Amino acid sequence: MMTNLFSSFDPISSINQMPLNWTSTMLGLLFIPYPFWAMPSRSSLMWSTIASTLHKEFKTLLGPTNPGSTIMFVSLFSFIVFNNFLGLMPYIFTSTSHMAMTLSLALPLWMAFMLFGWINRTQHMLAHLVPAGTPSPLTPAMVLIETISNVIRPGTLAIRLAANMIAGHLLLTLMGNTGPYLNHTAVSMLVLTQILLLILEAAVAVIQSYVFAALSTLYASEVN
């Protein structure tokens, strides 16, 4: 029995004192069909098309100076979208709905961008704190605002992904808990509503993965 609404998202549950929930992070590898590795196959061609499209999008954001950097962001998108979709399946722990996972992805990336920028492009990073055309009296305030907005970037990335994933799952859980107290007609409507909401959650899983990867790409392009 759930002690509160968020018990279904509890990452501490274990079997014989061994936490098993976080193993779902790499569970996506087990769902890759065998024909995927046979070239060419429908699944491999479909994923190659998606990866090449993302490569073109991220290459446009990064510019021509770092064409190989898109591999990192395409891999980041793939990792997040696999975990998001796995979380939509019953009895599978959604690791991307927890700050421990999302902040572990966002913070090292942001830290690497900041260290690279301040060590190798110090003047560019200092100039970025004051937007062009800023009046002289507003310069100290703009430096403070830009510094704060820069510092909170990993937090906003992590919170955006975790909040969007946990919100849909929580709504599905709340709707499912009302099922035993409804009549047959209401249960049919409830099932139809949950199916539609599940389709929406599948779209959110893809969109949030793309947003996370695209914003990380934008933060990297600002350093360059």
JSON list of C-alpha atoms in Angstrom, two decimals:
[
{"chain": "A", "resi": 1, "resn": "MET", "atom": "CA", "xyz": [0.00, 0.00, 0.00]},
{"chain": "A", "resi": 2, "resn": "MET", "atom": "CA", "xyz": [1.34, 3.42, -0.95]},
{"chain": "A", "resi": 3, "resn": "THR", "atom": "CA", "xyz": [2.14, 5.69, 1.99]},
{"chain": "A", "resi": 4, "resn": "ASN", "atom": "CA", "xyz": [1.98, 8.79, -0.22]},
{"chain": "A", "resi": 5, "resn": "LEU", "atom": "CA", "xyz": [1.48, 9.77, -3.85]},
{"chain": "A", "resi": 6, "resn": "PHE", "atom": "CA", "xyz": [5.21, 9.60, -4.62]},
{"chain": "A", "resi": 7, "resn": "SER", "atom": "CA", "xyz": [5.83, 6.11, -3.23]},
{"chain": "A", "resi": 8, "resn": "SER", "atom": "CA", "xyz": [5.68, 4.64, -6.74]},
{"chain": "A", "resi": 9, "resn": "PHE", "atom": "CA", "xyz": [8.70, 6.81, -7.62]},
{"chain": "A", "resi": 10, "resn": "ASP", "atom": "CA", "xyz": [10.73, 5.77, -4.57]},
{"chain": "A", "resi": 11, "resn": "PRO", "atom": "CA", "xyz": [14.27, 4.85, -5.71]},
{"chain": "A", "resi": 12, "resn": "ILE", "atom": "CA", "xyz": [15.25, 3.16, -2.43]},
{"chain": "A", "resi": 13, "resn": "SER", "atom": "CA", "xyz": [13.26, -0.08, -2.73]},
{"chain": "A", "resi": 14, "resn": "SER", "atom": "CA", "xyz": [15.49, -3.15, -2.69]},
{"chain": "A", "resi": 15, "resn": "ILE", "atom": "CA", "xyz": [15.48, -6.94, -2.72]},
{"chain": "A", "resi": 16, "resn": "ASN", "atom": "CA", "xyz": [17.71, -8.60, -0.11]},
{"chain": "A", "resi": 17, "resn": "GLN", "atom": "CA", "xyz": [19.32, -5.21, 0.64]},
{"chain": "A", "resi": 18, "resn": "MET", "atom": "CA", "xyz": [20.44, -4.85, -2.98]},
{"chain": "A", "resi": 19, "resn": "PRO", "atom": "CA", "xyz": [18.93, -1.84, -4.78]},
{"chain": "A", "resi": 20, "resn": "LEU", "atom": "CA", "xyz": [17.69, -2.96, -8.17]},
{"chain": "A", "resi": 21, "resn": "ASN", "atom": "CA", "xyz": [15.67, 0.03, -9.36]},
{"chain": "A", "resi": 22, "resn": "TRP", "atom": "CA", "xyz": [18.60, 1.86, -10.92]},
{"chain": "A", "resi": 23, "resn": "THR", "atom": "CA", "xyz": [19.45, -1.16, -13.09]},
{"chain": "A", "resi": 24, "resn": "SER", "atom": "CA", "xyz": [16.58, -0.01, -15.31]},
{"chain": "A", "resi": 25, "resn": "THR", "atom": "CA", "xyz": [18.93, 2.73, -16.57]},
{"chain": "A", "resi": 26, "resn": "MET", "atom": "CA", "xyz": [20.73, 0.20, -18.77]},
{"chain": "A", "resi": 27, "resn": "LEU", "atom": "CA", "xyz": [17.73, -2.06, -19.30]},
{"chain": "A", "resi": 28, "resn": "GLY", "atom": "CA", "xyz": [17.15, -0.57, -22.74]},
{"chain": "A", "resi": 29, "resn": "LEU", "atom": "CA", "xyz": [20.02, -2.60, -24.15]},
{"chain": "A", "resi": 30, "resn": "LEU", "atom": "CA", "xyz": [18.01, -5.78, -23.54]},
{"chain": "A", "resi": 31, "resn": "PHE", "atom": "CA", "xyz": [15.12, -4.49, -25.64]},
{"chain": "A", "resi": 32, "resn": "ILE", "atom": "CA", "xyz": [17.18, -3.93, -28.78]},
{"chain": "A", "resi": 33, "resn": "PRO", "atom": "CA", "xyz": [15.99, -6.59, -31.26]},
{"chain": "A", "resi": 34, "resn": "TYR", "atom": "CA", "xyz": [18.56, -8.92, -32.76]},
{"chain": "A", "resi": 35, "resn": "PRO", "atom": "CA", "xyz": [17.85, -7.80, -36.37]},
{"chain": "A", "resi": 36, "resn": "PHE", "atom": "CA", "xyz": [18.99, -4.29, -35.36]},
{"chain": "A", "resi": 37, "resn": "TRP", "atom": "CA", "xyz": [22.61, -5.43, -35.63]},
{"chain": "A", "resi": 38, "resn": "ALA", "atom": "CA", "xyz": [22.08, -6.94, -39.08]},
{"chain": "A", "resi": 39, "resn": "MET", "atom": "CA", "xyz": [22.75, -4.30, -41.71]},
{"chain": "A", "resi": 40, "resn": "PRO", "atom": "CA", "xyz": [20.57, -3.16, -43.23]},
{"chain": "A", "resi": 41, "resn": "SER", "atom": "CA", "xyz": [17.38, -3.72, -41.22]},
{"chain": "A", "resi": 42, "resn": "ARG", "atom": "CA", "xyz": [14.29, -1.61, -40.74]},
{"chain": "A", "resi": 43, "resn": "SER", "atom": "CA", "xyz": [15.11, -0.76, -37.14]},
{"chain": "A", "resi": 44, "resn": "SER", "atom": "CA", "xyz": [18.73, 0.14, -37.88]},
{"chain": "A", "resi": 45, "resn": "LEU", "atom": "CA", "xyz": [17.77, 2.23, -40.92]},
{"chain": "A", "resi": 46, "resn": "MET", "atom": "CA", "xyz": [15.10, 4.05, -38.91]},
{"chain": "A", "resi": 47, "resn": "TRP", "atom": "CA", "xyz": [17.52, 4.86, -36.11]},
{"chain": "A", "resi": 48, "resn": "SER", "atom": "CA", "xyz": [20.21, 5.89, -38.62]},
{"chain": "A", "resi": 49, "resn": "THR", "atom": "CA", "xyz": [17.73, 8.34, -40.14]},
{"chain": "A", "resi": 50, "resn": "ILE", "atom": "CA", "xyz": [16.91, 9.79, -36.72]},
{"chain": "A", "resi": 51, "resn": "ALA", "atom": "CA", "xyz": [20.60, 10.06, -35.79]},
{"chain": "A", "resi": 52, "resn": "SER", "atom": "CA", "xyz": [21.52, 11.76, -39.08]},
{"chain": "A", "resi": 53, "resn": "THR", "atom": "CA", "xyz": [18.67, 14.25, -38.67]},
{"chain": "A", "resi": 54, "resn": "LEU", "atom": "CA", "xyz": [19.79, 15.08, -35.14]},
{"chain": "A", "resi": 55, "resn": "HIS", "atom": "CA", "xyz": [23.38, 15.38, -36.38]},
{"chain": "A", "resi": 56, "resn": "LYS", "atom": "CA", "xyz": [22.33, 18.01, -38.92]},
{"chain": "A", "resi": 57, "resn": "GLU", "atom": "CA", "xyz": [20.30, 19.92, -36.32]},
{"chain": "A", "resi": 58, "resn": "PHE", "atom": "CA", "xyz": [23.08, 19.93, -33.73]},
{"chain": "A", "resi": 59, "resn": "LYS", "atom": "CA", "xyz": [25.74, 20.72, -36.35]},
{"chain": "A", "resi": 60, "resn": "THR", "atom": "CA", "xyz": [23.78, 23.85, -37.24]},
{"chain": "A", "resi": 61, "resn": "LEU", "atom": "CA", "xyz": [23.73, 24.89, -33.59]},
{"chain": "A", "resi": 62, "resn": "LEU", "atom": "CA", "xyz": [27.39, 24.13, -32.94]},
{"chain": "A", "resi": 63, "resn": "GLY", "atom": "CA", "xyz": [28.70, 25.61, -36.18]},
{"chain": "A", "resi": 64, "resn": "PRO", "atom": "CA", "xyz": [31.35, 24.23, -38.55]},
{"chain": "A", "resi": 65, "resn": "THR", "atom": "CA", "xyz": [34.21, 24.40, -36.03]},
{"chain": "A", "resi": 66, "resn": "ASN", "atom": "CA", "xyz": [33.22, 21.31, -34.03]},
{"chain": "A", "resi": 67, "resn": "PRO", "atom": "CA", "xyz": [31.49, 18.85, -36.39]},
{"chain": "A", "resi": 68, "resn": "GLY", "atom": "CA", "xyz": [32.39, 15.76, -34.33]},
{"chain": "A", "resi": 69, "resn": "SER", "atom": "CA", "xyz": [30.89, 17.09, -31.11]},
{"chain": "A", "resi": 70, "resn": "THR", "atom": "CA", "xyz": [27.40, 16.17, -32.28]},
{"chain": "A", "resi": 71, "resn": "ILE", "atom": "CA", "xyz": [28.12, 12.51, -31.47]},
{"chain": "A", "resi": 72, "resn": "MET", "atom": "CA", "xyz": [28.05, 13.32, -27.76]},
{"chain": "A", "resi": 73, "resn": "PHE", "atom": "CA", "xyz": [24.70, 15.11, -27.96]},
{"chain": "A", "resi": 74, "resn": "VAL", "atom": "CA", "xyz": [23.08, 12.49, -30.21]},
{"chain": "A", "resi": 75, "resn": "SER", "atom": "CA", "xyz": [24.19, 9.83, -27.70]},
{"chain": "A", "resi": 76, "resn": "LEU", "atom": "CA", "xyz": [22.77, 11.94, -24.87]},
{"chain": "A", "resi": 77, "resn": "PHE", "atom": "CA", "xyz": [19.43, 12.15, -26.69]},
{"chain": "A", "resi": 78, "resn": "SER", "atom": "CA", "xyz": [19.43, 8.40, -27.29]},
{"chain": "A", "resi": 79, "resn": "PHE", "atom": "CA", "xyz": [20.16, 7.60, -23.65]},
{"chain": "A", "resi": 80, "resn": "ILE", "atom": "CA", "xyz": [17.43, 9.89, -22.31]},
{"chain": "A", "resi": 81, "resn": "VAL", "atom": "CA", "xyz": [14.76, 8.86, -24.80]},
{"chain": "A", "resi": 82, "resn": "PHE", "atom": "CA", "xyz": [15.34, 5.14, -24.10]},
{"chain": "A", "resi": 83, "resn": "ASN", "atom": "CA", "xyz": [14.96, 5.72, -20.37]},
{"chain": "A", "resi": 84, "resn": "ASN", "atom": "CA", "xyz": [11.87, 7.88, -20.87]},
{"chain": "A", "resi": 85, "resn": "PHE", "atom": "CA", "xyz": [10.15, 5.22, -22.97]},
{"chain": "A", "resi": 86, "resn": "LEU", "atom": "CA", "xyz": [11.10, 2.44, -20.56]},
{"chain": "A", "resi": 87, "resn": "GLY", "atom": "CA", "xyz": [9.46, 4.41, -17.78]},
{"chain": "A", "resi": 88, "resn": "LEU", "atom": "CA", "xyz": [6.13, 4.20, -19.62]},
{"chain": "A", "resi": 89, "resn": "MET", "atom": "CA", "xyz": [6.10, 0.42, -19.29]},
{"chain": "A", "resi": 90, "resn": "PRO", "atom": "CA", "xyz": [4.45, -1.11, -16.21]},
{"chain": "A", "resi": 91, "resn": "TYR", "atom": "CA", "xyz": [6.62, -1.95, -13.20]},
{"chain": "A", "resi": 92, "resn": "ILE", "atom": "CA", "xyz": [9.77, -0.36, -14.65]},
{"chain": "A", "resi": 93, "resn": "PHE", "atom": "CA", "xyz": [11.49, 2.33, -12.62]},
{"chain": "A", "resi": 94, "resn": "THR", "atom": "CA", "xyz": [11.78, 5.70, -14.39]},
{"chain": "A", "resi": 95, "resn": "SER", "atom": "CA", "xyz": [15.29, 6.89, -13.63]},
{"chain": "A", "resi": 96, "resn": "THR", "atom": "CA", "xyz": [14.89, 10.15, -15.58]},
{"chain": "A", "resi": 97, "resn": "SER", "atom": "CA", "xyz": [12.16, 11.29, -13.19]},
{"chain": "A", "resi": 98, "resn": "HIS", "atom": "CA", "xyz": [14.73, 11.74, -10.41]},
{"chain": "A", "resi": 99, "resn": "MET", "atom": "CA", "xyz": [17.11, 14.61, -9.86]},
{"chain": "A", "resi": 100, "resn": "ALA", "atom": "CA", "xyz": [19.88, 12.14, -9.03]},
{"chain": "A", "resi": 101, "resn": "MET", "atom": "CA", "xyz": [19.87, 11.07, -12.68]},
{"chain": "A", "resi": 102, "resn": "THR", "atom": "CA", "xyz": [19.05, 14.32, -14.48]},
{"chain": "A", "resi": 103, "resn": "LEU", "atom": "CA", "xyz": [21.47, 16.43, -12.43]},
{"chain": "A", "resi": 104, "resn": "SER", "atom": "CA", "xyz": [24.19, 13.81, -12.98]},
{"chain": "A", "resi": 105, "resn": "LEU", "atom": "CA", "xyz": [23.75, 14.39, -16.71]},
{"chain": "A", "resi": 106, "resn": "ALA", "atom": "CA", "xyz": [23.40, 18.18, -16.68]},
{"chain": "A", "resi": 107, "resn": "LEU", "atom": "CA", "xyz": [26.01, 19.21, -14.10]},
{"chain": "A", "resi": 108, "resn": "PRO", "atom": "CA", "xyz": [29.12, 17.52, -15.62]},
{"chain": "A", "resi": 109, "resn": "LEU", "atom": "CA", "xyz": [28.27, 18.87, -19.08]},
{"chain": "A", "resi": 110, "resn": "TRP", "atom": "CA", "xyz": [27.79, 22.41, -17.80]},
{"chain": "A", "resi": 111, "resn": "MET", "atom": "CA", "xyz": [30.95, 22.19, -15.68]},
{"chain": "A", "resi": 112, "resn": "ALA", "atom": "CA", "xyz": [32.98, 20.97, -18.67]},
{"chain": "A", "resi": 113, "resn": "PHE", "atom": "CA", "xyz": [31.69, 23.83, -20.85]},
{"chain": "A", "resi": 114, "resn": "MET", "atom": "CA", "xyz": [32.47, 26.40, -18.17]},
{"chain": "A", "resi": 115, "resn": "LEU", "atom": "CA", "xyz": [35.99, 25.10, -17.50]},
{"chain": "A", "resi": 116, "resn": "PHE", "atom": "CA", "xyz": [36.80, 24.96, -21.19]},
{"chain": "A", "resi": 117, "resn": "GLY", "atom": "CA", "xyz": [35.43, 28.44, -21.80]},
{"chain": "A", "resi": 118, "resn": "TRP", "atom": "CA", "xyz": [37.07, 30.19, -18.85]},
{"chain": "A", "resi": 119, "resn": "ILE", "atom": "CA", "xyz": [40.45, 28.50, -19.40]},
{"chain": "A", "resi": 120, "resn": "ASN", "atom": "CA", "xyz": [40.71, 28.80, -23.19]},
{"chain": "A", "resi": 121, "resn": "ARG", "atom": "CA", "xyz": [38.40, 31.73, -24.05]},
{"chain": "A", "resi": 122, "resn": "THR", "atom": "CA", "xyz": [38.47, 33.96, -21.00]},
{"chain": "A", "resi": 123, "resn": "GLN", "atom": "CA", "xyz": [37.86, 37.23, -22.88]},
{"chain": "A", "resi": 124, "resn": "HIS", "atom": "CA", "xyz": [34.92, 35.75, -24.75]},
{"chain": "A", "resi": 125, "resn": "MET", "atom": "CA", "xyz": [33.34, 34.51, -21.50]},
{"chain": "A", "resi": 126, "resn": "LEU", "atom": "CA", "xyz": [33.83, 37.91, -19.85]},
{"chain": "A", "resi": 127, "resn": "ALA", "atom": "CA", "xyz": [32.33, 39.69, -22.86]},
{"chain": "A", "resi": 128, "resn": "HIS", "atom": "CA", "xyz": [29.38, 37.32, -22.79]},
{"chain": "A", "resi": 129, "resn": "LEU", "atom": "CA", "xyz": [28.42, 38.63, -19.33]},
{"chain": "A", "resi": 130, "resn": "VAL", "atom": "CA", "xyz": [27.55, 42.04, -20.82]},
{"chain": "A", "resi": 131, "resn": "PRO", "atom": "CA", "xyz": [25.20, 41.91, -23.84]},
{"chain": "A", "resi": 132, "resn": "ALA", "atom": "CA", "xyz": [25.92, 44.26, -26.70]},
{"chain": "A", "resi": 133, "resn": "GLY", "atom": "CA", "xyz": [24.31, 47.65, -26.38]},
{"chain": "A", "resi": 134, "resn": "THR", "atom": "CA", "xyz": [23.96, 47.58, -22.59]},
{"chain": "A", "resi": 135, "resn": "PRO", "atom": "CA", "xyz": [24.04, 51.12, -21.06]},
{"chain": "A", "resi": 136, "resn": "SER", "atom": "CA", "xyz": [27.01, 51.73, -18.76]},
{"chain": "A", "resi": 137, "resn": "PRO", "atom": "CA", "xyz": [24.92, 52.28, -15.57]},
{"chain": "A", "resi": 138, "resn": "LEU", "atom": "CA", "xyz": [23.26, 48.87, -16.08]},
{"chain": "A", "resi": 139, "resn": "THR", "atom": "CA", "xyz": [26.52, 46.97, -16.61]},
{"chain": "A", "resi": 140, "resn": "PRO", "atom": "CA", "xyz": [26.94, 45.74, -12.98]},
{"chain": "A", "resi": 141, "resn": "ALA", "atom": "CA", "xyz": [23.31, 44.58, -12.86]},
{"chain": "A", "resi": 142, "resn": "MET", "atom": "CA", "xyz": [23.61, 42.79, -16.21]},
{"chain": "A", "resi": 143, "resn": "VAL", "atom": "CA", "xyz": [26.78, 41.01, -15.07]},
{"chain": "A", "resi": 144, "resn": "LEU", "atom": "CA", "xyz": [24.96, 39.82, -11.96]},
{"chain": "A", "resi": 145, "resn": "ILE", "atom": "CA", "xyz": [21.89, 38.69, -13.94]},
{"chain": "A", "resi": 146, "resn": "GLU", "atom": "CA", "xyz": [23.95, 36.87, -16.58]},
{"chain": "A", "resi": 147, "resn": "THR", "atom": "CA", "xyz": [26.05, 35.18, -13.89]},
{"chain": "A", "resi": 148, "resn": "ILE", "atom": "CA", "xyz": [22.96, 33.93, -12.05]},
{"chain": "A", "resi": 149, "resn": "SER", "atom": "CA", "xyz": [21.32, 32.72, -15.26]},
{"chain": "A", "resi": 150, "resn": "ASN", "atom": "CA", "xyz": [24.51, 30.88, -16.15]},
{"chain": "A", "resi": 151, "resn": "VAL", "atom": "CA", "xyz": [24.89, 29.25, -12.74]},
{"chain": "A", "resi": 152, "resn": "ILE", "atom": "CA", "xyz": [21.31, 27.93, -12.63]},
{"chain": "A", "resi": 153, "resn": "ARG", "atom": "CA", "xyz": [21.49, 26.32, -16.08]},
{"chain": "A", "resi": 154, "resn": "PRO", "atom": "CA", "xyz": [22.26, 22.76, -14.89]},
{"chain": "A", "resi": 155, "resn": "GLY", "atom": "CA", "xyz": [19.46, 23.02, -12.32]},
{"chain": "A", "resi": 156, "resn": "THR", "atom": "CA", "xyz": [16.92, 24.18, -14.90]},
{"chain": "A", "resi": 157, "resn": "LEU", "atom": "CA", "xyz": [17.95, 21.39, -17.27]},
{"chain": "A", "resi": 158, "resn": "ALA", "atom": "CA", "xyz": [17.62, 18.75, -14.55]},
{"chain": "A", "resi": 159, "resn": "ILE", "atom": "CA", "xyz": [14.35, 20.07, -13.08]},
{"chain": "A", "resi": 160, "resn": "ARG", "atom": "CA", "xyz": [12.70, 20.47, -16.49]},
{"chain": "A", "resi": 161, "resn": "LEU", "atom": "CA", "xyz": [13.31, 16.84, -17.47]},
{"chain": "A", "resi": 162, "resn": "ALA", "atom": "CA", "xyz": [12.48, 15.35, -14.05]},
{"chain": "A", "resi": 163, "resn": "ALA", "atom": "CA", "xyz": [9.34, 17.46, -13.54]},
{"chain": "A", "resi": 164, "resn": "ASN", "atom": "CA", "xyz": [7.90, 16.70, -16.97]},
{"chain": "A", "resi": 165, "resn": "MET", "atom": "CA", "xyz": [8.49, 12.98, -16.58]},
{"chain": "A", "resi": 166, "resn": "ILE", "atom": "CA", "xyz": [7.13, 12.68, -13.05]},
{"chain": "A", "resi": 167, "resn": "ALA", "atom": "CA", "xyz": [4.05, 14.83, -13.76]},
{"chain": "A", "resi": 168, "resn": "GLY", "atom": "CA", "xyz": [2.59, 12.50, -16.39]},
{"chain": "A", "resi": 169, "resn": "HIS", "atom": "CA", "xyz": [3.42, 9.38, -14.40]},
{"chain": "A", "resi": 170, "resn": "LEU", "atom": "CA", "xyz": [1.82, 10.84, -11.30]},
{"chain": "A", "resi": 171, "resn": "LEU", "atom": "CA", "xyz": [-1.34, 11.74, -13.22]},
{"chain": "A", "resi": 172, "resn": "LEU", "atom": "CA", "xyz": [-1.57, 8.21, -14.63]},
{"chain": "A", "resi": 173, "resn": "THR", "atom": "CA", "xyz": [-1.11, 6.80, -11.11]},
{"chain": "A", "resi": 174, "resn": "LEU", "atom": "CA", "xyz": [-3.83, 9.03, -9.66]},
{"chain": "A", "resi": 175, "resn": "MET", "atom": "CA", "xyz": [-6.28, 8.12, -12.43]},
{"chain": "A", "resi": 176, "resn": "GLY", "atom": "CA", "xyz": [-5.50, 4.42, -12.08]},
{"chain": "A", "resi": 177, "resn": "ASN", "atom": "CA", "xyz": [-6.16, 4.47, -8.34]},
{"chain": "A", "resi": 178, "resn": "THR", "atom": "CA", "xyz": [-9.74, 5.62, -8.92]},
{"chain": "A", "resi": 179, "resn": "GLY", "atom": "CA", "xyz": [-10.56, 2.58, -11.08]},
{"chain": "A", "resi": 180, "resn": "PRO", "atom": "CA", "xyz": [-11.84, 0.23, -8.31]},
{"chain": "A", "resi": 181, "resn": "TYR", "atom": "CA", "xyz": [-14.42, 2.80, -7.20]},
{"chain": "A", "resi": 182, "resn": "LEU", "atom": "CA", "xyz": [-16.02, 3.38, -10.63]},
{"chain": "A", "resi": 183, "resn": "ASN", "atom": "CA", "xyz": [-18.78, 1.59, -12.51]},
{"chain": "A", "resi": 184, "resn": "HIS", "atom": "CA", "xyz": [-18.21, -0.22, -15.82]},
{"chain": "A", "resi": 185, "resn": "THR", "atom": "CA", "xyz": [-19.01, 2.79, -18.01]},
{"chain": "A", "resi": 186, "resn": "ALA", "atom": "CA", "xyz": [-16.72, 5.08, -16.06]},
{"chain": "A", "resi": 187, "resn": "VAL", "atom": "CA", "xyz": [-13.94, 2.48, -16.11]},
{"chain": "A", "resi": 188, "resn": "SER", "atom": "CA", "xyz": [-14.20, 2.30, -19.92]},
{"chain": "A", "resi": 189, "resn": "MET", "atom": "CA", "xyz": [-13.89, 6.07, -20.14]},
{"chain": "A", "resi": 190, "resn": "LEU", "atom": "CA", "xyz": [-10.98, 5.95, -17.69]},
{"chain": "A", "resi": 191, "resn": "VAL", "atom": "CA", "xyz": [-9.11, 3.37, -19.77]},
{"chain": "A", "resi": 192, "resn": "LEU", "atom": "CA", "xyz": [-9.66, 5.41, -22.95]},
{"chain": "A", "resi": 193, "resn": "THR", "atom": "CA", "xyz": [-8.43, 8.55, -21.20]},
{"chain": "A", "resi": 194, "resn": "GLN", "atom": "CA", "xyz": [-5.33, 6.78, -19.91]},
{"chain": "A", "resi": 195, "resn": "ILE", "atom": "CA", "xyz": [-4.53, 5.44, -23.38]},
{"chain": "A", "resi": 196, "resn": "LEU", "atom": "CA", "xyz": [-4.73, 8.96, -24.81]},
{"chain": "A", "resi": 197, "resn": "LEU", "atom": "CA", "xyz": [-2.63, 10.27, -21.94]},
{"chain": "A", "resi": 198, "resn": "LEU", "atom": "CA", "xyz": [-0.07, 7.50, -22.53]},
{"chain": "A", "resi": 199, "resn": "ILE", "atom": "CA", "xyz": [0.23, 8.60, -26.17]},
{"chain": "A", "resi": 200, "resn": "LEU", "atom": "CA", "xyz": [0.78, 12.15, -24.96]},
{"chain": "A", "resi": 201, "resn": "GLU", "atom": "CA", "xyz": [3.42, 10.93, -22.52]},
{"chain": "A", "resi": 202, "resn": "ALA", "atom": "CA", "xyz": [5.22, 9.14, -25.37]},
{"chain": "A", "resi": 203, "resn": "ALA", "atom": "CA", "xyz": [5.37, 12.45, -27.24]},
{"chain": "A", "resi": 204, "resn": "VAL", "atom": "CA", "xyz": [6.58, 14.23, -24.10]},
{"chain": "A", "resi": 205, "resn": "ALA", "atom": "CA", "xyz": [9.32, 11.59, -23.69]},
{"chain": "A", "resi": 206, "resn": "VAL", "atom": "CA", "xyz": [10.70, 12.41, -27.14]},
{"chain": "A", "resi": 207, "resn": "ILE", "atom": "CA", "xyz": [10.26, 16.18, -26.83]},
{"chain": "A", "resi": 208, "resn": "GLN", "atom": "CA", "xyz": [11.95, 16.42, -23.44]},
{"chain": "A", "resi": 209, "resn": "SER", "atom": "CA", "xyz": [14.87, 14.30, -24.65]},
{"chain": "A", "resi": 210, "resn": "TYR", "atom": "CA", "xyz": [15.32, 16.62, -27.63]},
{"chain": "A", "resi": 211, "resn": "VAL", "atom": "CA", "xyz": [14.99, 19.75, -25.47]},
{"chain": "A", "resi": 212, "resn": "PHE", "atom": "CA", "xyz": [17.64, 18.48, -23.04]},
{"chain": "A", "resi": 213, "resn": "ALA", "atom": "CA", "xyz": [20.08, 17.63, -25.84]},
{"chain": "A", "resi": 214, "resn": "ALA", "atom": "CA", "xyz": [19.36, 20.82, -27.83]},
{"chain": "A", "resi": 215, "resn": "LEU", "atom": "CA", "xyz": [19.83, 23.12, -24.83]},
{"chain": "A", "resi": 216, "resn": "SER", "atom": "CA", "xyz": [23.08, 21.34, -23.96]},
{"chain": "A", "resi": 217, "resn": "THR", "atom": "CA", "xyz": [24.19, 21.94, -27.55]},
{"chain": "A", "resi": 218, "resn": "LEU", "atom": "CA", "xyz": [23.29, 25.63, -27.28]},
{"chain": "A", "resi": 219, "resn": "TYR", "atom": "CA", "xyz": [25.28, 25.98, -24.06]},
{"chain": "A", "resi": 220, "resn": "ALA", "atom": "CA", "xyz": [28.26, 24.39, -25.79]},
{"chain": "A", "resi": 221, "resn": "SER", "atom": "CA", "xyz": [27.92, 26.69, -28.81]},
{"chain": "A", "resi": 222, "resn": "GLU", "atom": "CA", "xyz": [27.99, 29.78, -26.54]},
{"chain": "A", "resi": 223, "resn": "VAL", "atom": "CA", "xyz": [31.41, 28.75, -25.28]},
{"chain": "A", "resi": 224, "resn": "ASN", "atom": "CA", "xyz": [32.72, 28.46, -28.82]}
]
